[in-house]
Amino acid sequence: MDYKTLKPFPKDFLWGASSSAYQCEGAYLEDGKTLSVSDTAPIPEGTTNFNEGIDHYHRFKEDIDLMAEMHFNEFRFSIAWPRIIPSGDGEVNPKGVAHYHEVIDYCHEKGIEPVVTLYHFDLPQVLQDKYGGWADRRCIDAFVNYCKVCFKEYGSKVKYFLTINEQNMMVLYQGAQYGSPKGVWQANHHMLVAQAKAMIECHKMCKAKIGPAPNITAIYPATSAPMDNLAAMDFDQLRNRLFLDTAAFGKYPEALWNWWKDQGIEPTIEDGDMEALKDAKPDFLAFNYYGAGCVKYVSKEEGEKILKEANEKKDFMTGLMTYPGMCMAVNNPLQEQTAYGMGVDPTGLRITLRQLWERYHLPLLITENGCGVKDTLEADGKIHDPYRIDYLRRHIIACREAITDGVDLMGYSPWSAFDLISTHQGVTKRYGMIYVDRDEFDLKEMKRYRKDSFYWYGKCIASNGEDLDD
Ligand code: BG6
């Protein structure tokens, strides 16, 4: 629906941007930190590893100064678990603890609210080696103990914690490591219980608010065929509601659970697990949004044939996005895409916000959204990125429309304040409003430059989202 007048952004709206430790800090073995599973993952040819990042570990003050110049009142970053507890589940590393005290204190000095992710893709490698990662229930206690250290240390000065970044993407895209579908849902269950227990501890130990941070998106049916509509509903359960119903309502989505049971792949639930899920009450739901999904129905036979062919061709994406007897992801020809093939769909953001608000009635926080593309540093030190400004503007308008629809939106924290290392596509897939001068293999001086979007976003924030002009 269209409105004659849009409601303004709330006065205390959080405006800032997001990052994650392993993608920006560098210093990957400094001050007692050990390797994480992200440090050891295979690196696609032609792209950098995460060892030096953009050296944010040493330059965080300069970076936060630039954020303050953009009028940020929020900065989302993650704490690296292997910095705080290098052995994964043993001794606390005082140098790691001290580092994040410094970052948090400096944010406050600059009037910026830290929004702290506890776990963003960087499980300590030692836990992977020792337990096979989340396949083993012992990871639950390891995570909860690590979180308790964070709540004890930072709980009096952090207002917002996020539990696990994109658990759904970790499970759906990296599930093969767990050996079988049942193994995948078992590992997922352990993460859900760990998250629930962490939320319970947070509420016991400090006044901070806490919520999950999955990647959530509206799912469109490929056509108006009834079976495609059903497929969209089903995929919504698998991709979105599996991670949000469990967090917000403390229960698994019913049809999905029945489908798992039908195939004998439901996770084994131990005493106390469902109680933990029920007792944990998120204060808000954070989510990352990059574009809507689109699916069609695929029968068991057809789906299995597609999977077999995909396997033979080593087409991992098709393999990951096909669920025989349920659905398969398809390209949406009506959705714009970036040069890297990521969807651009501001209306999809409004739809997602509406669906989440109407379903869960919890305050919402957008913890990622952004446009990763190549940028050019001109000879005069300028970076003209009208595409990023256009992207941000359209998504900010969608937020305002959703607020006018009635959604309780707490803030907008796009990806990212500065260029950092993409999960799989190197540093030259740039997301930042601050340009970092390094290439894939030439670190240069990593000098920071202000892109055009830096000035634009600063102006937008200063006007509390009113001034979106060039
Ligand atoms: C999100 C992740 O999935 O998307 C980030 O939480 C990631 O860690 C971001 O960087 C952008 O994706 P990519 O693959 O371009 O880095």
mmCIF file of C-alpha atoms in Angstrom, residues 152-317:
data_model
loop_
_atom_site.group_PDB
_atom_site.id
_atom_site.type_symbol
_atom_site.label_atom_id
_atom_site.label_comp_id
_atom_site.label_asym_id
_atom_site.label_seq_id
_atom_site.Cartn_x
_atom_site.Cartn_y
_atom_site.Cartn_z
ATOM 1 C CA LYS A 152 30.608 -10.650 33.146
ATOM 2 C CA GLU A 153 33.199 -8.450 31.459
ATOM 3 C CA TYR A 154 31.069 -6.282 29.198
ATOM 4 C CA GLY A 155 27.507 -6.715 30.469
ATOM 5 C CA SER A 156 27.541 -3.454 32.407
ATOM 6 C CA LYS A 157 28.539 -1.392 29.368
ATOM 7 C CA VAL A 158 26.855 -3.127 26.435
ATOM 8 C CA LYS A 159 23.117 -2.627 25.918
ATOM 9 C CA TYR A 160 22.655 -5.038 23.031
ATOM 10 C CA PHE A 161 24.144 -8.467 22.487
ATOM 11 C CA LEU A 162 23.512 -10.697 19.471
ATOM 12 C CA THR A 163 23.923 -14.432 19.978
ATOM 13 C CA ILE A 164 24.867 -16.162 16.715
ATOM 14 C CA ASN A 165 25.259 -14.521 13.343
ATOM 15 C CA GLU A 166 23.424 -16.313 10.537
ATOM 16 C CA GLN A 167 23.084 -19.703 12.148
ATOM 17 C CA ASN A 168 20.765 -20.541 9.255
ATOM 18 C CA MET A 169 23.427 -19.816 6.632
ATOM 19 C CA MET A 170 26.032 -21.841 8.548
ATOM 20 C CA VAL A 171 23.683 -24.779 8.749
ATOM 21 C CA LEU A 172 22.161 -24.643 5.284
ATOM 22 C CA TYR A 173 25.395 -23.886 3.384
ATOM 23 C CA GLN A 174 27.973 -25.754 5.440
ATOM 24 C CA GLY A 175 25.832 -28.648 6.594
ATOM 25 C CA ALA A 176 27.716 -31.222 4.487
ATOM 26 C CA GLN A 177 30.378 -31.439 7.218
ATOM 27 C CA TYR A 178 27.817 -33.133 9.500
ATOM 28 C CA GLY A 179 27.584 -36.164 7.198
ATOM 29 C CA SER A 180 23.802 -36.635 6.864
ATOM 30 C CA PRO A 181 20.600 -34.607 7.046
ATOM 31 C CA LYS A 182 20.008 -35.890 10.578
ATOM 32 C CA GLY A 183 23.537 -34.783 11.484
ATOM 33 C CA VAL A 184 22.819 -31.310 10.141
ATOM 34 C CA TRP A 185 19.632 -30.875 12.169
ATOM 35 C CA GLN A 186 21.368 -32.311 15.234
ATOM 36 C CA ALA A 187 24.196 -29.757 15.008
ATOM 37 C CA ASN A 188 21.576 -27.076 14.412
ATOM 38 C CA HIS A 189 19.679 -28.202 17.503
ATOM 39 C CA HIS A 190 22.847 -27.900 19.599
ATOM 40 C CA MET A 191 23.320 -24.337 18.380
ATOM 41 C CA LEU A 192 19.697 -23.496 19.181
ATOM 42 C CA VAL A 193 20.048 -24.850 22.708
ATOM 43 C CA ALA A 194 23.371 -23.025 23.143
ATOM 44 C CA GLN A 195 21.748 -19.792 21.999
ATOM 45 C CA ALA A 196 18.799 -20.277 24.348
ATOM 46 C CA LYS A 197 21.064 -20.928 27.333
ATOM 47 C CA ALA A 198 23.180 -17.890 26.451
ATOM 48 C CA MET A 199 20.050 -15.691 26.392
ATOM 49 C CA ILE A 200 18.977 -17.054 29.776
ATOM 50 C CA GLU A 201 22.436 -16.349 31.260
ATOM 51 C CA CYS A 202 22.481 -12.862 29.806
ATOM 52 C CA HIS A 203 19.212 -12.034 31.536
ATOM 53 C CA LYS A 204 20.514 -13.491 34.812
ATOM 54 C CA MET A 205 23.870 -11.747 34.694
ATOM 55 C CA CYS A 206 23.236 -8.268 33.304
ATOM 56 C CA LYS A 207 20.696 -5.727 32.127
ATOM 57 C CA ALA A 208 21.674 -5.978 28.474
ATOM 58 C CA LYS A 209 19.140 -6.976 25.862
ATOM 59 C CA ILE A 210 19.860 -9.942 23.649
ATOM 60 C CA GLY A 211 18.523 -11.485 20.455
ATOM 61 C CA PRO A 212 19.432 -13.829 17.602
ATOM 62 C CA ALA A 213 20.789 -12.566 14.258
ATOM 63 C CA PRO A 214 19.885 -14.944 11.425
ATOM 64 C CA ASN A 215 19.738 -14.045 7.741
ATOM 65 C CA ILE A 216 16.035 -13.624 7.054
ATOM 66 C CA THR A 217 14.209 -12.915 3.862
ATOM 67 C CA ALA A 218 10.722 -13.110 2.438
ATOM 68 C CA ILE A 219 10.245 -16.113 0.169
ATOM 69 C CA TYR A 220 8.368 -15.579 -3.094
ATOM 70 C CA PRO A 221 6.686 -18.410 -5.046
ATOM 71 C CA ALA A 222 8.102 -18.701 -8.591
ATOM 72 C CA THR A 223 4.561 -18.715 -10.024
ATOM 73 C CA SER A 224 1.001 -18.431 -8.736
ATOM 74 C CA ALA A 225 0.624 -22.246 -8.983
ATOM 75 C CA PRO A 226 -0.744 -23.570 -5.681
ATOM 76 C CA MET A 227 2.187 -26.011 -5.300
ATOM 77 C CA ASP A 228 4.687 -23.167 -5.717
ATOM 78 C CA ASN A 229 2.848 -21.242 -2.997
ATOM 79 C CA LEU A 230 3.083 -24.257 -0.744
ATOM 80 C CA ALA A 231 6.783 -24.591 -1.600
ATOM 81 C CA ALA A 232 7.331 -20.945 -0.576
ATOM 82 C CA MET A 233 5.582 -21.587 2.738
ATOM 83 C CA ASP A 234 7.663 -24.706 3.306
ATOM 84 C CA PHE A 235 10.945 -23.011 2.476
ATOM 85 C CA ASP A 236 10.002 -20.158 4.812
ATOM 86 C CA GLN A 237 9.789 -22.755 7.599
ATOM 87 C CA LEU A 238 13.139 -24.273 6.729
ATOM 88 C CA ARG A 239 15.102 -21.089 6.040
ATOM 89 C CA ASN A 240 13.487 -18.580 8.395
ATOM 90 C CA ARG A 241 11.034 -19.935 10.926
ATOM 91 C CA LEU A 242 13.218 -22.835 12.026
ATOM 92 C CA PHE A 243 15.541 -20.195 13.479
ATOM 93 C CA LEU A 244 13.001 -17.638 14.661
ATOM 94 C CA ASP A 245 10.105 -19.740 16.001
ATOM 95 C CA THR A 246 12.606 -21.682 18.096
ATOM 96 C CA ALA A 247 14.069 -18.446 19.458
ATOM 97 C CA ALA A 248 10.846 -16.499 19.942
ATOM 98 C CA PHE A 249 8.304 -19.244 20.755
ATOM 99 C CA GLY A 250 10.658 -21.977 21.978
ATOM 100 C CA LYS A 251 9.280 -24.560 19.555
ATOM 101 C CA TYR A 252 10.041 -26.027 16.153
ATOM 102 C CA PRO A 253 7.703 -25.159 13.248
ATOM 103 C CA GLU A 254 5.160 -27.959 13.225
ATOM 104 C CA ALA A 255 4.992 -28.962 9.558
ATOM 105 C CA LEU A 256 8.779 -28.976 9.254
ATOM 106 C CA TRP A 257 9.103 -31.162 12.325
ATOM 107 C CA ASN A 258 6.533 -33.599 10.904
ATOM 108 C CA TRP A 259 8.377 -33.687 7.579
ATOM 109 C CA TRP A 260 11.643 -34.492 9.372
ATOM 110 C CA LYS A 261 9.939 -37.225 11.401
ATOM 111 C CA ASP A 262 8.430 -38.706 8.273
ATOM 112 C CA GLN A 263 11.957 -39.193 6.938
ATOM 113 C CA GLY A 264 13.538 -40.095 10.259
ATOM 114 C CA ILE A 265 15.888 -37.129 10.237
ATOM 115 C CA GLU A 266 14.597 -35.134 13.209
ATOM 116 C CA PRO A 267 17.221 -34.182 15.813
ATOM 117 C CA THR A 268 17.441 -36.115 19.068
ATOM 118 C CA ILE A 269 16.232 -33.954 21.908
ATOM 119 C CA GLU A 270 17.581 -34.480 25.402
ATOM 120 C CA ASP A 271 15.956 -33.684 28.729
ATOM 121 C CA GLY A 272 15.915 -29.988 29.408
ATOM 122 C CA ASP A 273 16.488 -28.906 25.789
ATOM 123 C CA MET A 274 12.941 -27.816 25.036
ATOM 124 C CA GLU A 275 12.648 -26.193 28.468
ATOM 125 C CA ALA A 276 15.724 -24.101 27.668
ATOM 126 C CA LEU A 277 14.224 -23.071 24.327
ATOM 127 C CA LYS A 278 10.961 -22.123 26.070
ATOM 128 C CA ASP A 279 12.620 -20.238 28.937
ATOM 129 C CA ALA A 280 14.862 -18.145 26.721
ATOM 130 C CA LYS A 281 13.144 -14.928 25.758
ATOM 131 C CA PRO A 282 14.828 -12.736 23.165
ATOM 132 C CA ASP A 283 14.298 -9.010 23.766
ATOM 133 C CA PHE A 284 14.365 -8.267 20.044
ATOM 134 C CA LEU A 285 15.007 -10.023 16.744
ATOM 135 C CA ALA A 286 17.975 -8.905 14.712
ATOM 136 C CA PHE A 287 18.301 -10.044 11.120
ATOM 137 C CA ASN A 288 20.491 -9.630 8.057
ATOM 138 C CA TYR A 289 18.774 -8.935 4.761
ATOM 139 C CA TYR A 290 20.274 -8.937 1.263
ATOM 140 C CA GLY A 291 17.367 -9.750 -1.067
ATOM 141 C CA ALA A 292 14.286 -11.954 -1.213
ATOM 142 C CA GLY A 293 14.279 -15.670 -2.026
ATOM 143 C CA CYS A 294 12.244 -17.362 -4.746
ATOM 144 C CA VAL A 295 11.319 -21.058 -4.927
ATOM 145 C CA LYS A 296 9.268 -23.538 -6.885
ATOM 146 C CA TYR A 297 7.914 -26.950 -5.952
ATOM 147 C CA VAL A 298 10.028 -29.922 -6.914
ATOM 148 C CA SER A 299 8.842 -33.532 -6.586
ATOM 149 C CA LYS A 300 10.965 -36.154 -4.846
ATOM 150 C CA GLU A 301 11.906 -37.885 -8.130
ATOM 151 C CA GLU A 302 12.648 -34.690 -10.018
ATOM 152 C CA GLY A 303 14.536 -33.201 -7.077
ATOM 153 C CA GLU A 304 16.708 -36.293 -6.683
ATOM 154 C CA LYS A 305 17.533 -36.262 -10.386
ATOM 155 C CA ILE A 306 18.512 -32.586 -10.167
ATOM 156 C CA LEU A 307 20.682 -33.301 -7.132
ATOM 157 C CA LYS A 308 22.404 -36.214 -8.867
ATOM 158 C CA GLU A 309 23.201 -34.091 -11.924
ATOM 159 C CA ALA A 310 24.355 -31.211 -9.760
ATOM 160 C CA ASN A 311 26.674 -33.549 -7.862
ATOM 161 C CA GLU A 312 28.183 -34.861 -11.092
ATOM 162 C CA LYS A 313 28.777 -31.315 -12.335
ATOM 163 C CA LYS A 314 30.069 -30.247 -8.908
ATOM 164 C CA ASP A 315 27.356 -27.574 -8.956
ATOM 165 C CA PHE A 316 27.271 -26.994 -5.211
ATOM 166 C CA MET A 317 24.773 -24.146 -5.259
#
